[in-house]
Tab-separated table of C-alpha atoms in Angstrom:
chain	number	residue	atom	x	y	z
A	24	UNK	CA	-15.670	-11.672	5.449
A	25	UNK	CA	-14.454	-15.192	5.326
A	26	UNK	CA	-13.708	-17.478	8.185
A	27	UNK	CA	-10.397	-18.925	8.823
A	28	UNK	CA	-9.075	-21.234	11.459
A	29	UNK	CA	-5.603	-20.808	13.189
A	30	UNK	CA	-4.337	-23.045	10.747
A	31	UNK	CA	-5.286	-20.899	7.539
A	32	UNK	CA	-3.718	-18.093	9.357
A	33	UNK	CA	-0.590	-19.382	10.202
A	34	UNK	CA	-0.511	-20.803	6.714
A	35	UNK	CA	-1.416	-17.278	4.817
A	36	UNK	CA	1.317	-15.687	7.421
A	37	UNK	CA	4.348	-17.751	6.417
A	38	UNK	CA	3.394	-17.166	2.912
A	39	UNK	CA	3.225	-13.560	3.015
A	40	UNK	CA	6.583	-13.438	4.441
A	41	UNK	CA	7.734	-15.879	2.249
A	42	UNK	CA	5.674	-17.368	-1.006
A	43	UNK	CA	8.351	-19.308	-2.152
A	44	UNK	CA	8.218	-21.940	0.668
A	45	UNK	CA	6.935	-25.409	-0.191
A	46	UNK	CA	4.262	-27.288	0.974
A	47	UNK	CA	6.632	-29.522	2.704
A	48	UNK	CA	8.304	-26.716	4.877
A	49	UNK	CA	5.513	-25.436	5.392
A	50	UNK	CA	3.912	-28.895	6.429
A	51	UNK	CA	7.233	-29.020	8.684
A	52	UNK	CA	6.818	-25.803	10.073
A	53	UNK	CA	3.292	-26.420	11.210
A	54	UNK	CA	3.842	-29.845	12.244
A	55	UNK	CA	1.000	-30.928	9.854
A	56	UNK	CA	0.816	-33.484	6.544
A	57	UNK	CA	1.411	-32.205	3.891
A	58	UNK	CA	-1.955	-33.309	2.118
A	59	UNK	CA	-3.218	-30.874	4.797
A	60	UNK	CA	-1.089	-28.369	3.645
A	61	UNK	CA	-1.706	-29.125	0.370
A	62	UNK	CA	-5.568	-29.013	0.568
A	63	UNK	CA	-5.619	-25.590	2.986
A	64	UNK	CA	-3.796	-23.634	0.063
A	65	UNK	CA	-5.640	-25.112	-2.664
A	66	UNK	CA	-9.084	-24.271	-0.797
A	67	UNK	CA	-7.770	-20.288	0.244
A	68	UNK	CA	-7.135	-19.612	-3.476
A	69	UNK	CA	-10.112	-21.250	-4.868
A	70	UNK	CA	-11.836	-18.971	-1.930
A	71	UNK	CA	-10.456	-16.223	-2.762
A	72	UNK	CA	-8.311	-15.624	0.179
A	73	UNK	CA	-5.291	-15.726	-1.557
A	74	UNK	CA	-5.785	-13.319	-4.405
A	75	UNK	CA	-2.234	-14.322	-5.964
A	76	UNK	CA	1.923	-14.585	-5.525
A	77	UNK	CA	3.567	-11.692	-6.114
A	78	UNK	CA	7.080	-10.181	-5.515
A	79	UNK	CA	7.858	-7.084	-3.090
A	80	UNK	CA	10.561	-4.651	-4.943
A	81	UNK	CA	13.134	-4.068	-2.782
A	82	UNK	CA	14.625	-0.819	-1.494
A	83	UNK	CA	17.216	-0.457	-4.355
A	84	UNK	CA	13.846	0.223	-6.326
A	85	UNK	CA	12.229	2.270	-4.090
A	86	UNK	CA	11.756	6.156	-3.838
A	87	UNK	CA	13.587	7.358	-0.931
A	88	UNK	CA	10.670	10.092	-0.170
A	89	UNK	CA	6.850	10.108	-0.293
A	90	UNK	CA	3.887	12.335	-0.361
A	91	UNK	CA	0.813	12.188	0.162
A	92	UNK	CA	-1.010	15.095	-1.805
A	93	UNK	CA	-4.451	16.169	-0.819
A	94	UNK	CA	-6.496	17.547	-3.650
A	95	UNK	CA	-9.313	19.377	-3.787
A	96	UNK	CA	-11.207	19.739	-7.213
A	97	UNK	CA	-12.402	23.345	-8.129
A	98	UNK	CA	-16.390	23.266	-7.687
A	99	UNK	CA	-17.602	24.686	-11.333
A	100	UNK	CA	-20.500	26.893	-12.442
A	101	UNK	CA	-22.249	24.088	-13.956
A	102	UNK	CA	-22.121	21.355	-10.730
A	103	UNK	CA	-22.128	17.952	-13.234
A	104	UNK	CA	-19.060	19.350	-14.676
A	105	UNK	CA	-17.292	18.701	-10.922
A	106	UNK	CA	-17.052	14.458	-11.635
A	107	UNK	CA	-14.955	15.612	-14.937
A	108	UNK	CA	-12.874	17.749	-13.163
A	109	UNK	CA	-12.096	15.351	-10.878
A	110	UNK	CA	-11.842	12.355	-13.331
A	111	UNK	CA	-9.272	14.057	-14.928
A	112	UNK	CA	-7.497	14.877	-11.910
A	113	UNK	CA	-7.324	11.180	-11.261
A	114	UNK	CA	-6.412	10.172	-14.699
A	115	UNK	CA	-3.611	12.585	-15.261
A	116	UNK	CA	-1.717	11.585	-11.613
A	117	UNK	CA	-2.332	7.655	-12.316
A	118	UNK	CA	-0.785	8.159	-15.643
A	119	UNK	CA	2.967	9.306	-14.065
A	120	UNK	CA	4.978	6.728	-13.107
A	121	UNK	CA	5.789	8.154	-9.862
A	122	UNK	CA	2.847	8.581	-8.475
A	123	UNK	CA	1.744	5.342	-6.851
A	124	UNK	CA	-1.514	5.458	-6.056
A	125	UNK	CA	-4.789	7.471	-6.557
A	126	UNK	CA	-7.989	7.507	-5.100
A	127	UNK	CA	-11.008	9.646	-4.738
A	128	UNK	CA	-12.893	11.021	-1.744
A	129	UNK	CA	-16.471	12.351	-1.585
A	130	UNK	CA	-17.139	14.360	-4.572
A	131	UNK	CA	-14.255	16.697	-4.878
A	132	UNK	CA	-11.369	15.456	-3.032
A	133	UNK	CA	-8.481	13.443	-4.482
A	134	UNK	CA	-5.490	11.498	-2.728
A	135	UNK	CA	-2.081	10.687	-4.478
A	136	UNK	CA	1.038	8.711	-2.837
A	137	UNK	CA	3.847	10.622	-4.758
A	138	UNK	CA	7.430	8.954	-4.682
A	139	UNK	CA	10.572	11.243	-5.553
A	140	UNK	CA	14.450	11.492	-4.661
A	141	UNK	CA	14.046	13.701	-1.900
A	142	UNK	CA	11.513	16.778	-0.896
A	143	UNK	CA	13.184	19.340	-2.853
A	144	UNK	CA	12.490	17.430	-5.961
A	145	UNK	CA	9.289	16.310	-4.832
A	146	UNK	CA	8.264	19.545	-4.674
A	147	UNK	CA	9.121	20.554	-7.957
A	148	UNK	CA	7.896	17.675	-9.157
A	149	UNK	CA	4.020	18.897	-7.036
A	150	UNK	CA	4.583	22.290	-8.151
A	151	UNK	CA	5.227	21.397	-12.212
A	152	UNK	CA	2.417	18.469	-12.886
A	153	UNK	CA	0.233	19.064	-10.353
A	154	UNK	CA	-0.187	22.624	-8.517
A	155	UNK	CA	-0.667	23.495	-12.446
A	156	UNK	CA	-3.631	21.401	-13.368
A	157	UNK	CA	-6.322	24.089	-14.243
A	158	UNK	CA	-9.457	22.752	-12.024
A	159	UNK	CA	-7.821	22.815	-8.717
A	160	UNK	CA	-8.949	24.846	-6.031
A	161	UNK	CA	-6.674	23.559	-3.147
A	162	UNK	CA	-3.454	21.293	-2.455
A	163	UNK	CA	-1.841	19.497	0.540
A	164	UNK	CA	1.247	17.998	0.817
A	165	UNK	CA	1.765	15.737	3.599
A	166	UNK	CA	5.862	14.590	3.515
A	167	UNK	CA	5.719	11.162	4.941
A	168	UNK	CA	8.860	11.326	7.440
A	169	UNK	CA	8.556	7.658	9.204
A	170	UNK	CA	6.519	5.003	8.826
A	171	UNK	CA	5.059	2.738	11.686
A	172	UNK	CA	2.851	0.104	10.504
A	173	UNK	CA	2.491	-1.040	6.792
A	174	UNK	CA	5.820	0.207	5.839
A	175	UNK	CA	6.360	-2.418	2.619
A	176	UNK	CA	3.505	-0.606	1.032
A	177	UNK	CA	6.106	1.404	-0.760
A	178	UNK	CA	7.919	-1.819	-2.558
A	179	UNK	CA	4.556	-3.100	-3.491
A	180	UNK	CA	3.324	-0.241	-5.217
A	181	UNK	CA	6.277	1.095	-7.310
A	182	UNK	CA	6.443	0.608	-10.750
A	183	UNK	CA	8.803	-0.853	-12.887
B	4	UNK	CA	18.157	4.173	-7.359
B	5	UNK	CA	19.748	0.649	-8.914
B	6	UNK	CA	19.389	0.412	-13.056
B	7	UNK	CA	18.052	-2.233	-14.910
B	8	UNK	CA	17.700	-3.131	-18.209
B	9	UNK	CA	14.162	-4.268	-20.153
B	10	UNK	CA	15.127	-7.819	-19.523
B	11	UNK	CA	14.951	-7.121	-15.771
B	12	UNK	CA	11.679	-5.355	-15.747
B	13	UNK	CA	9.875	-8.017	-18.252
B	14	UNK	CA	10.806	-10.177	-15.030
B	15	UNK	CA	10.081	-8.460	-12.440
B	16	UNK	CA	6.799	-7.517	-14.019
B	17	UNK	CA	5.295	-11.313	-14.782
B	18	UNK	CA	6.603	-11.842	-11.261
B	19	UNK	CA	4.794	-9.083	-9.867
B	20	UNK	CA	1.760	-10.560	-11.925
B	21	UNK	CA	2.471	-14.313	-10.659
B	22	UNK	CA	5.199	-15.291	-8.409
B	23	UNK	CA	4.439	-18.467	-8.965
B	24	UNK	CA	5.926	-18.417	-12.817
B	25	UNK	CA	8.812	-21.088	-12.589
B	26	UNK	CA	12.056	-19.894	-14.517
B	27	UNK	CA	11.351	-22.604	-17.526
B	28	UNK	CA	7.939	-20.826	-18.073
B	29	UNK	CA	9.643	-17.147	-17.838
B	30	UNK	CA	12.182	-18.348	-20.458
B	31	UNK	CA	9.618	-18.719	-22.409
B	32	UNK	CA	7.315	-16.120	-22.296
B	33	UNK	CA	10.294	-13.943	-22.630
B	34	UNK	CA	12.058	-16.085	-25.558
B	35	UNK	CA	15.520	-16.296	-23.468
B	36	UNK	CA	17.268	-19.052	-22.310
B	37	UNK	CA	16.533	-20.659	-18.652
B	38	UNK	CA	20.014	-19.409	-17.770
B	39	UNK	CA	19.792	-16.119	-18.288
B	40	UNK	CA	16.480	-15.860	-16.734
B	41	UNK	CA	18.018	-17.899	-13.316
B	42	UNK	CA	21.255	-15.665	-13.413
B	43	UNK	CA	19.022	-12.335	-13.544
B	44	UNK	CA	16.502	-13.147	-11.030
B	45	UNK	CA	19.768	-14.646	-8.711
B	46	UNK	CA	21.167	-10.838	-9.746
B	47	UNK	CA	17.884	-9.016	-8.820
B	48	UNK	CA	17.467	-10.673	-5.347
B	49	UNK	CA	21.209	-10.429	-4.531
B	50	UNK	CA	20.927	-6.347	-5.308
B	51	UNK	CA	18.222	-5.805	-3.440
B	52	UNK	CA	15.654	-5.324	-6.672
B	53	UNK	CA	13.353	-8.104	-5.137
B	54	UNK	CA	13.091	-8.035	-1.282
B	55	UNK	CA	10.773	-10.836	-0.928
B	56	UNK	CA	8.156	-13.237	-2.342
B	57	UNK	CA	4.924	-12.667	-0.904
B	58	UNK	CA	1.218	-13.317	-1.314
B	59	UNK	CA	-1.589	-10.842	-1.696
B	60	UNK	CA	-4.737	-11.262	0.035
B	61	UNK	CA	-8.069	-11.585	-1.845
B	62	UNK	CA	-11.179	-9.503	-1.225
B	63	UNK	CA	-12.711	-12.305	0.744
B	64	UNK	CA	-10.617	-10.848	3.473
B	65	UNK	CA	-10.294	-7.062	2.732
B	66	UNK	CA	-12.435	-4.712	4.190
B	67	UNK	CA	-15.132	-3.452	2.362
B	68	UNK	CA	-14.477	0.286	3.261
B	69	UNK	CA	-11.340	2.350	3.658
B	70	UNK	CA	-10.415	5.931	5.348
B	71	UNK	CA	-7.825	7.453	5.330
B	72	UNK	CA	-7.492	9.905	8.799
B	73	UNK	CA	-5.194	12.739	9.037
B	74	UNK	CA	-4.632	13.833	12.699
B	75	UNK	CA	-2.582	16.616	14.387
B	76	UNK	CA	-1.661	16.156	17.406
B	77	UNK	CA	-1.994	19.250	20.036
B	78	UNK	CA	1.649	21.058	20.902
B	79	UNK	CA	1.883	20.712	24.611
B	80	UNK	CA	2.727	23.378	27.286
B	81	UNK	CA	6.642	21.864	27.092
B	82	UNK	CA	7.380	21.338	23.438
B	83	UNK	CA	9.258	18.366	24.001
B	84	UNK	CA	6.752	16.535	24.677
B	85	UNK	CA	5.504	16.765	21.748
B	86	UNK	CA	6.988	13.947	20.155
B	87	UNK	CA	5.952	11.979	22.937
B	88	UNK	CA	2.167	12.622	22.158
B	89	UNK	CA	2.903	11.785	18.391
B	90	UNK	CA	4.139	8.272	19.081
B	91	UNK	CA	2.014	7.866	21.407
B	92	UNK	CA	-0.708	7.949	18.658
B	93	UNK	CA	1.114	6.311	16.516
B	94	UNK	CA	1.893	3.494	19.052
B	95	UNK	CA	-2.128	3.159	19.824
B	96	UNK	CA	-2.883	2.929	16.244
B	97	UNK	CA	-0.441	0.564	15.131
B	98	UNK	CA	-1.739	-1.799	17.469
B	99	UNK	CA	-5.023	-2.094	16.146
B	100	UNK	CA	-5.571	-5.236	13.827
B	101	UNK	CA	-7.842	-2.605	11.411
B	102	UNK	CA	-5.388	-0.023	10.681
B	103	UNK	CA	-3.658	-0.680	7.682
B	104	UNK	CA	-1.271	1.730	8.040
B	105	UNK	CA	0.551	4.295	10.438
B	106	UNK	CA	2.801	6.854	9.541
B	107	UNK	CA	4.149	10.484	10.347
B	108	UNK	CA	4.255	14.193	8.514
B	109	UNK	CA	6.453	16.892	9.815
B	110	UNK	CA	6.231	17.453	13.734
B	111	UNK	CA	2.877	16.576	14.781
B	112	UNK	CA	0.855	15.561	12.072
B	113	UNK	CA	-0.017	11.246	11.536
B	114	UNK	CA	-1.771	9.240	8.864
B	115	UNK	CA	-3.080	6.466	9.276
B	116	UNK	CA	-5.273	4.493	6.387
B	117	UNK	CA	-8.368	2.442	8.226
B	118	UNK	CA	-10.389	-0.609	7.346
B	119	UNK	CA	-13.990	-1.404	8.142
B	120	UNK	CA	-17.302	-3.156	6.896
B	121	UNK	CA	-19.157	0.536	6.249
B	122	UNK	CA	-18.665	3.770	6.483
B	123	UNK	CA	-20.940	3.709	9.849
B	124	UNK	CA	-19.125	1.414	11.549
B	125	UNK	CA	-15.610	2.915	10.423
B	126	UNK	CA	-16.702	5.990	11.888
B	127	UNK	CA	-18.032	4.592	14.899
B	128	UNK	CA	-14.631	3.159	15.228
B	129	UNK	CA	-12.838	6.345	14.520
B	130	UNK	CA	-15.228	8.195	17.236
B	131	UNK	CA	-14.494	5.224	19.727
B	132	UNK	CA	-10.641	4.683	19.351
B	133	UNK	CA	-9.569	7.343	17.600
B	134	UNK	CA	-11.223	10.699	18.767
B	135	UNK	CA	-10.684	9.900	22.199
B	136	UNK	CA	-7.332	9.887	21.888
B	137	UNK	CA	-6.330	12.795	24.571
B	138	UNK	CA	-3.454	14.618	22.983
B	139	UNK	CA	-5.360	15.335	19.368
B	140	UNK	CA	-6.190	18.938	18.155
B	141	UNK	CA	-8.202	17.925	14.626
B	142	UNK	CA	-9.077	15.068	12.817
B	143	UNK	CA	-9.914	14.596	9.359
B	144	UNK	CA	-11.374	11.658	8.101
B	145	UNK	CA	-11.272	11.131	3.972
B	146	UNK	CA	-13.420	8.013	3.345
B	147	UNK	CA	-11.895	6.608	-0.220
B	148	UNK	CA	-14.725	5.974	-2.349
B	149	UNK	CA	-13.192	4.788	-5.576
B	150	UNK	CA	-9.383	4.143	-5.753
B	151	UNK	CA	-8.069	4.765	-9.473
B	152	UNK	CA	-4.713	3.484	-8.966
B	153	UNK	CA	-2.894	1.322	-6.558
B	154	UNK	CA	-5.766	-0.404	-5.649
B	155	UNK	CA	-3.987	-3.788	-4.616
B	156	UNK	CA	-2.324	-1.818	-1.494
B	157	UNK	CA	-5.834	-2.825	0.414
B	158	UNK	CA	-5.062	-6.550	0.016
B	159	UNK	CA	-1.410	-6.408	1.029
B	160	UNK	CA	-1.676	-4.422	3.775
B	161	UNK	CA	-5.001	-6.560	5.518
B	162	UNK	CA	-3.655	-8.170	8.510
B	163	UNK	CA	-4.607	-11.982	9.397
């Protein structure tokens, strides 16, 4: 991983809670020149530290319940078959607009973040598009009640 | 869940894309006037459609491996205290700078999503810190191997 001072972290901190500040408020806030400033930023992007500015949607845009579904992918008679199975597991989920993220685990498990209204409709929503995919052998649905750390993960990864 | 109109979602999409877009350049790219474009995004941040401006960190500082860990906590002699031993977890994880994120499932089950250079040393850290935990019946660790959607949540979670 990359090495950063104190400075590069307090710089990449204000701008995650805020992008739009400017150099100069940020120079003010640090009690540093701005050319400082200035030449920190330019070197974290160029880096690759800062990947880019982006917006986090706010709550009006938000589901107001999420699940995480554990998949499992049926194992089938002919073993290469299993990677299909599971690649179209993954492709179908991605492809909803509610379902916010997808990811694979070992050979035959898949993970989807699932946002809905509430967990009656959530369920209905597990139970039509994705209890009925053919190659499934099991499914777990973990209601996320409260969230502790990493809570804005839901306004970054909704859709518009 | 607040409506909006193509006009708002052509926004907030570039701006998810690039934050950095000034309103001249979204006028543009969206063949409106600058007006219109600085009324709407004034409109979208006043209701709550854009919380914040923010950054997203590169892979220069993600970790290069991710679990996600499913734990259950054990139901205690006296129920009630079984809420205790579930933030209690949740407290202990949240702390560390590596987990990405903390969060709850009915009674006595948490999630939390992990960060590491391998999957070695992520489960070192997960036998270390995380097994040892007194109050846990079962853990289940799903290392994510290849994430299909959603895959930007690594970089905006990664503390600095």
């Amino acid at each position: 991983m990359m090495q950063l001072d104190d400075l590069d972290r307090s710089i990449l901190r204000l701008l995650k809670k805020d992008a739009r500040l400017t150099i100069s408020e940020i120079a003010e806030k640090l009690n540093r020149p701005e050319s400082t400033i200035h030449f920190r930023i330019k070197k974290l992007l160029e880096k690759g530290a800062i990947d880019h500015y982006t917006i986090l949607l706010g709550e009006a845009l938000q589901p107001k319940k999420v699940a995480l579904v554990v998949l499992q992918a049926e194992t089938p008679i002919i073993e290469d078959f299993l990677e299909r199975y599971v690649n179209h597991i993954m492709r179908t989920l991605a492809m909803l607009s509610n379902v916010l993220f997808v990811a694979k685990s070992g050979k035959d498990t898949v993970m989807a973040l699932i946002g809905g209204e509430n967990e009656e409709s959530l369920e209905a929503f597990i139970d039509e598009n994705i209890k009925t995919l053919p190659t499934l052998k099991g499914v777990h649905v973990y209601f996320i009640d409260d969230i502790k750390k990493g809570e804005e993960l839901i306004g970054f990864l909704v859709d518009v």
